[in-house]
Amino acid sequence: MTHPGTRINPRSDQVCVNGRAIQSVDRQTYILLHKPPGYLVSARDPHHAQTIYKLLRGIDARVFPVGRLDLDTRGVLLLMDDGDLAFRLTHPRYGVKKVYRAWVSGHPSEAVLRALREGMKLSDGVTAPAHIRVMRARGGDTELEFVLHEGRKRQVKRMCEAAGHRVQSLIRTHFAGLTTRHLKLGQWRHLTQAEVKRLRELVGLNQEQ
Ligand code: URA
């Protein structure tokens, strides 16, 4: 292909200059995994039996997780080899929205819910205001929905522990608007180009670079 302005399909066409392949941003790899409990979110580690990479067979790119989920947490986990986007998606400055469903022990009082919403004092500072809804109660437990715009380590569990309620199970239902819809536990898919474009715009990165 030599004609200037020739249109290419970045998903299927390979562009070469002087015989060398050009790596375009569109060739970067963006994965959405429905993480099951029991899989460690860590760097690729051939010695650790059960990391998320066990579930990602068939992906050649060196994708890395965007933030962390605990061993026993399930739900939306993004992996990518786009460092700029991953950095911004996890940086508190960009306030990317994360939604969790947590079953907690006991029935949090209105005062406890208010404290959780307004900010809990944790070892690394006071948490930012959060939207928290009571979803339902079952036996001695309560299901809460957390909408967070920061992503501290083990944030939901630490907030609940500080409020006197142990988290029994935790699911991340949304990350930046993405969900696990149509994915069974352990399944993954590539993000669409439209999804990648939306994520990049969300954190102030342009598609064209
Ligand atoms: N908050 C937690 O406590 N654990 C997670 O895995 C994610 C958010």
PDB file of C-alpha atoms in Angstrom, residues 101-172:
ATOM      1  CA  ARG A 101     -22.126  -5.469  45.973  1.00  0.00           C
ATOM      2  CA  ALA A 102     -21.101  -6.662  49.432  1.00  0.00           C
ATOM      3  CA  TRP A 103     -22.848  -9.020  51.808  1.00  0.00           C
ATOM      4  CA  VAL A 104     -21.933  -7.846  55.288  1.00  0.00           C
ATOM      5  CA  SER A 105     -22.569  -9.395  58.667  1.00  0.00           C
ATOM      6  CA  GLY A 106     -25.365  -7.830  60.699  1.00  0.00           C
ATOM      7  CA  HIS A 107     -27.653  -4.951  59.799  1.00  0.00           C
ATOM      8  CA  PRO A 108     -25.848  -1.587  59.602  1.00  0.00           C
ATOM      9  CA  SER A 109     -27.697   1.162  61.484  1.00  0.00           C
ATOM     10  CA  GLU A 110     -28.559   4.514  59.892  1.00  0.00           C
ATOM     11  CA  ALA A 111     -25.667   6.072  61.839  1.00  0.00           C
ATOM     12  CA  VAL A 112     -23.234   3.475  60.442  1.00  0.00           C
ATOM     13  CA  LEU A 113     -24.553   3.981  56.905  1.00  0.00           C
ATOM     14  CA  ARG A 114     -24.123   7.734  57.266  1.00  0.00           C
ATOM     15  CA  ALA A 115     -20.530   7.267  58.449  1.00  0.00           C
ATOM     16  CA  LEU A 116     -19.785   4.918  55.542  1.00  0.00           C
ATOM     17  CA  ARG A 117     -21.260   7.437  53.108  1.00  0.00           C
ATOM     18  CA  GLU A 118     -19.567  10.517  54.534  1.00  0.00           C
ATOM     19  CA  GLY A 119     -16.094   9.038  55.009  1.00  0.00           C
ATOM     20  CA  MET A 120     -14.475   6.382  57.168  1.00  0.00           C
ATOM     21  CA  LYS A 121     -11.168   6.941  58.890  1.00  0.00           C
ATOM     22  CA  LEU A 122      -8.816   4.231  57.641  1.00  0.00           C
ATOM     23  CA  SER A 123      -5.082   3.751  58.198  1.00  0.00           C
ATOM     24  CA  ASP A 124      -4.388   5.637  54.925  1.00  0.00           C
ATOM     25  CA  GLY A 125      -6.762   8.538  55.580  1.00  0.00           C
ATOM     26  CA  VAL A 126     -10.460   9.340  55.417  1.00  0.00           C
ATOM     27  CA  THR A 127     -12.395   7.860  52.504  1.00  0.00           C
ATOM     28  CA  ALA A 128     -14.109  10.152  49.991  1.00  0.00           C
ATOM     29  CA  PRO A 129     -17.916  10.477  50.075  1.00  0.00           C
ATOM     30  CA  ALA A 130     -19.561   7.372  48.622  1.00  0.00           C
ATOM     31  CA  HIS A 131     -23.034   6.351  47.516  1.00  0.00           C
ATOM     32  CA  ILE A 132     -24.165   3.378  49.575  1.00  0.00           C
ATOM     33  CA  ARG A 133     -27.545   1.669  49.267  1.00  0.00           C
ATOM     34  CA  VAL A 134     -29.074  -1.103  51.324  1.00  0.00           C
ATOM     35  CA  MET A 135     -30.217  -3.727  48.818  1.00  0.00           C
ATOM     36  CA  ARG A 136     -31.737  -6.494  50.964  1.00  0.00           C
ATOM     37  CA  ALA A 137     -31.348  -8.498  54.140  1.00  0.00           C
ATOM     38  CA  ARG A 138     -31.071 -12.284  54.461  1.00  0.00           C
ATOM     39  CA  GLY A 139     -30.822 -14.029  57.798  1.00  0.00           C
ATOM     40  CA  GLY A 140     -28.373 -12.014  59.867  1.00  0.00           C
ATOM     41  CA  ASP A 141     -26.666 -10.415  56.847  1.00  0.00           C
ATOM     42  CA  THR A 142     -27.263  -7.350  54.685  1.00  0.00           C
ATOM     43  CA  GLU A 143     -26.403  -6.694  51.063  1.00  0.00           C
ATOM     44  CA  LEU A 144     -24.998  -3.219  50.406  1.00  0.00           C
ATOM     45  CA  GLU A 145     -24.147  -1.500  47.144  1.00  0.00           C
ATOM     46  CA  PHE A 146     -21.098   0.755  47.152  1.00  0.00           C
ATOM     47  CA  VAL A 147     -20.416   3.333  44.441  1.00  0.00           C
ATOM     48  CA  LEU A 148     -16.831   4.507  44.842  1.00  0.00           C
ATOM     49  CA  HIS A 149     -14.692   6.977  42.915  1.00  0.00           C
ATOM     50  CA  GLU A 150     -11.403   6.075  44.539  1.00  0.00           C
ATOM     51  CA  GLY A 151      -9.659   2.728  44.614  1.00  0.00           C
ATOM     52  CA  ARG A 152      -7.771   2.107  47.801  1.00  0.00           C
ATOM     53  CA  LYS A 153      -6.446  -1.316  48.638  1.00  0.00           C
ATOM     54  CA  ARG A 154      -9.223  -3.539  50.079  1.00  0.00           C
ATOM     55  CA  GLN A 155     -11.338  -0.412  50.406  1.00  0.00           C
ATOM     56  CA  VAL A 156     -14.788  -1.952  50.780  1.00  0.00           C
ATOM     57  CA  LYS A 157     -13.649  -4.538  53.318  1.00  0.00           C
ATOM     58  CA  ARG A 158     -11.678  -2.015  55.340  1.00  0.00           C
ATOM     59  CA  MET A 159     -14.569   0.459  55.387  1.00  0.00           C
ATOM     60  CA  CYS A 160     -16.969  -2.237  56.554  1.00  0.00           C
ATOM     61  CA  GLU A 161     -14.542  -3.606  59.137  1.00  0.00           C
ATOM     62  CA  ALA A 162     -14.025  -0.088  60.502  1.00  0.00           C
ATOM     63  CA  ALA A 163     -17.804   0.194  60.792  1.00  0.00           C
ATOM     64  CA  GLY A 164     -18.030  -3.117  62.664  1.00  0.00           C
ATOM     65  CA  HIS A 165     -19.431  -5.256  59.834  1.00  0.00           C
ATOM     66  CA  ARG A 166     -17.443  -8.068  58.261  1.00  0.00           C
ATOM     67  CA  VAL A 167     -17.668  -8.525  54.492  1.00  0.00           C
ATOM     68  CA  GLN A 168     -18.832 -12.059  53.754  1.00  0.00           C
ATOM     69  CA  SER A 169     -18.646 -11.815  49.958  1.00  0.00           C
ATOM     70  CA  LEU A 170     -17.804  -9.107  47.466  1.00  0.00           C
ATOM     71  CA  ILE A 171     -18.555  -8.574  43.783  1.00  0.00           C
ATOM     72  CA  ARG A 172     -17.396  -5.731  41.568  1.00  0.00           C
TER      73      ARG A 172
END
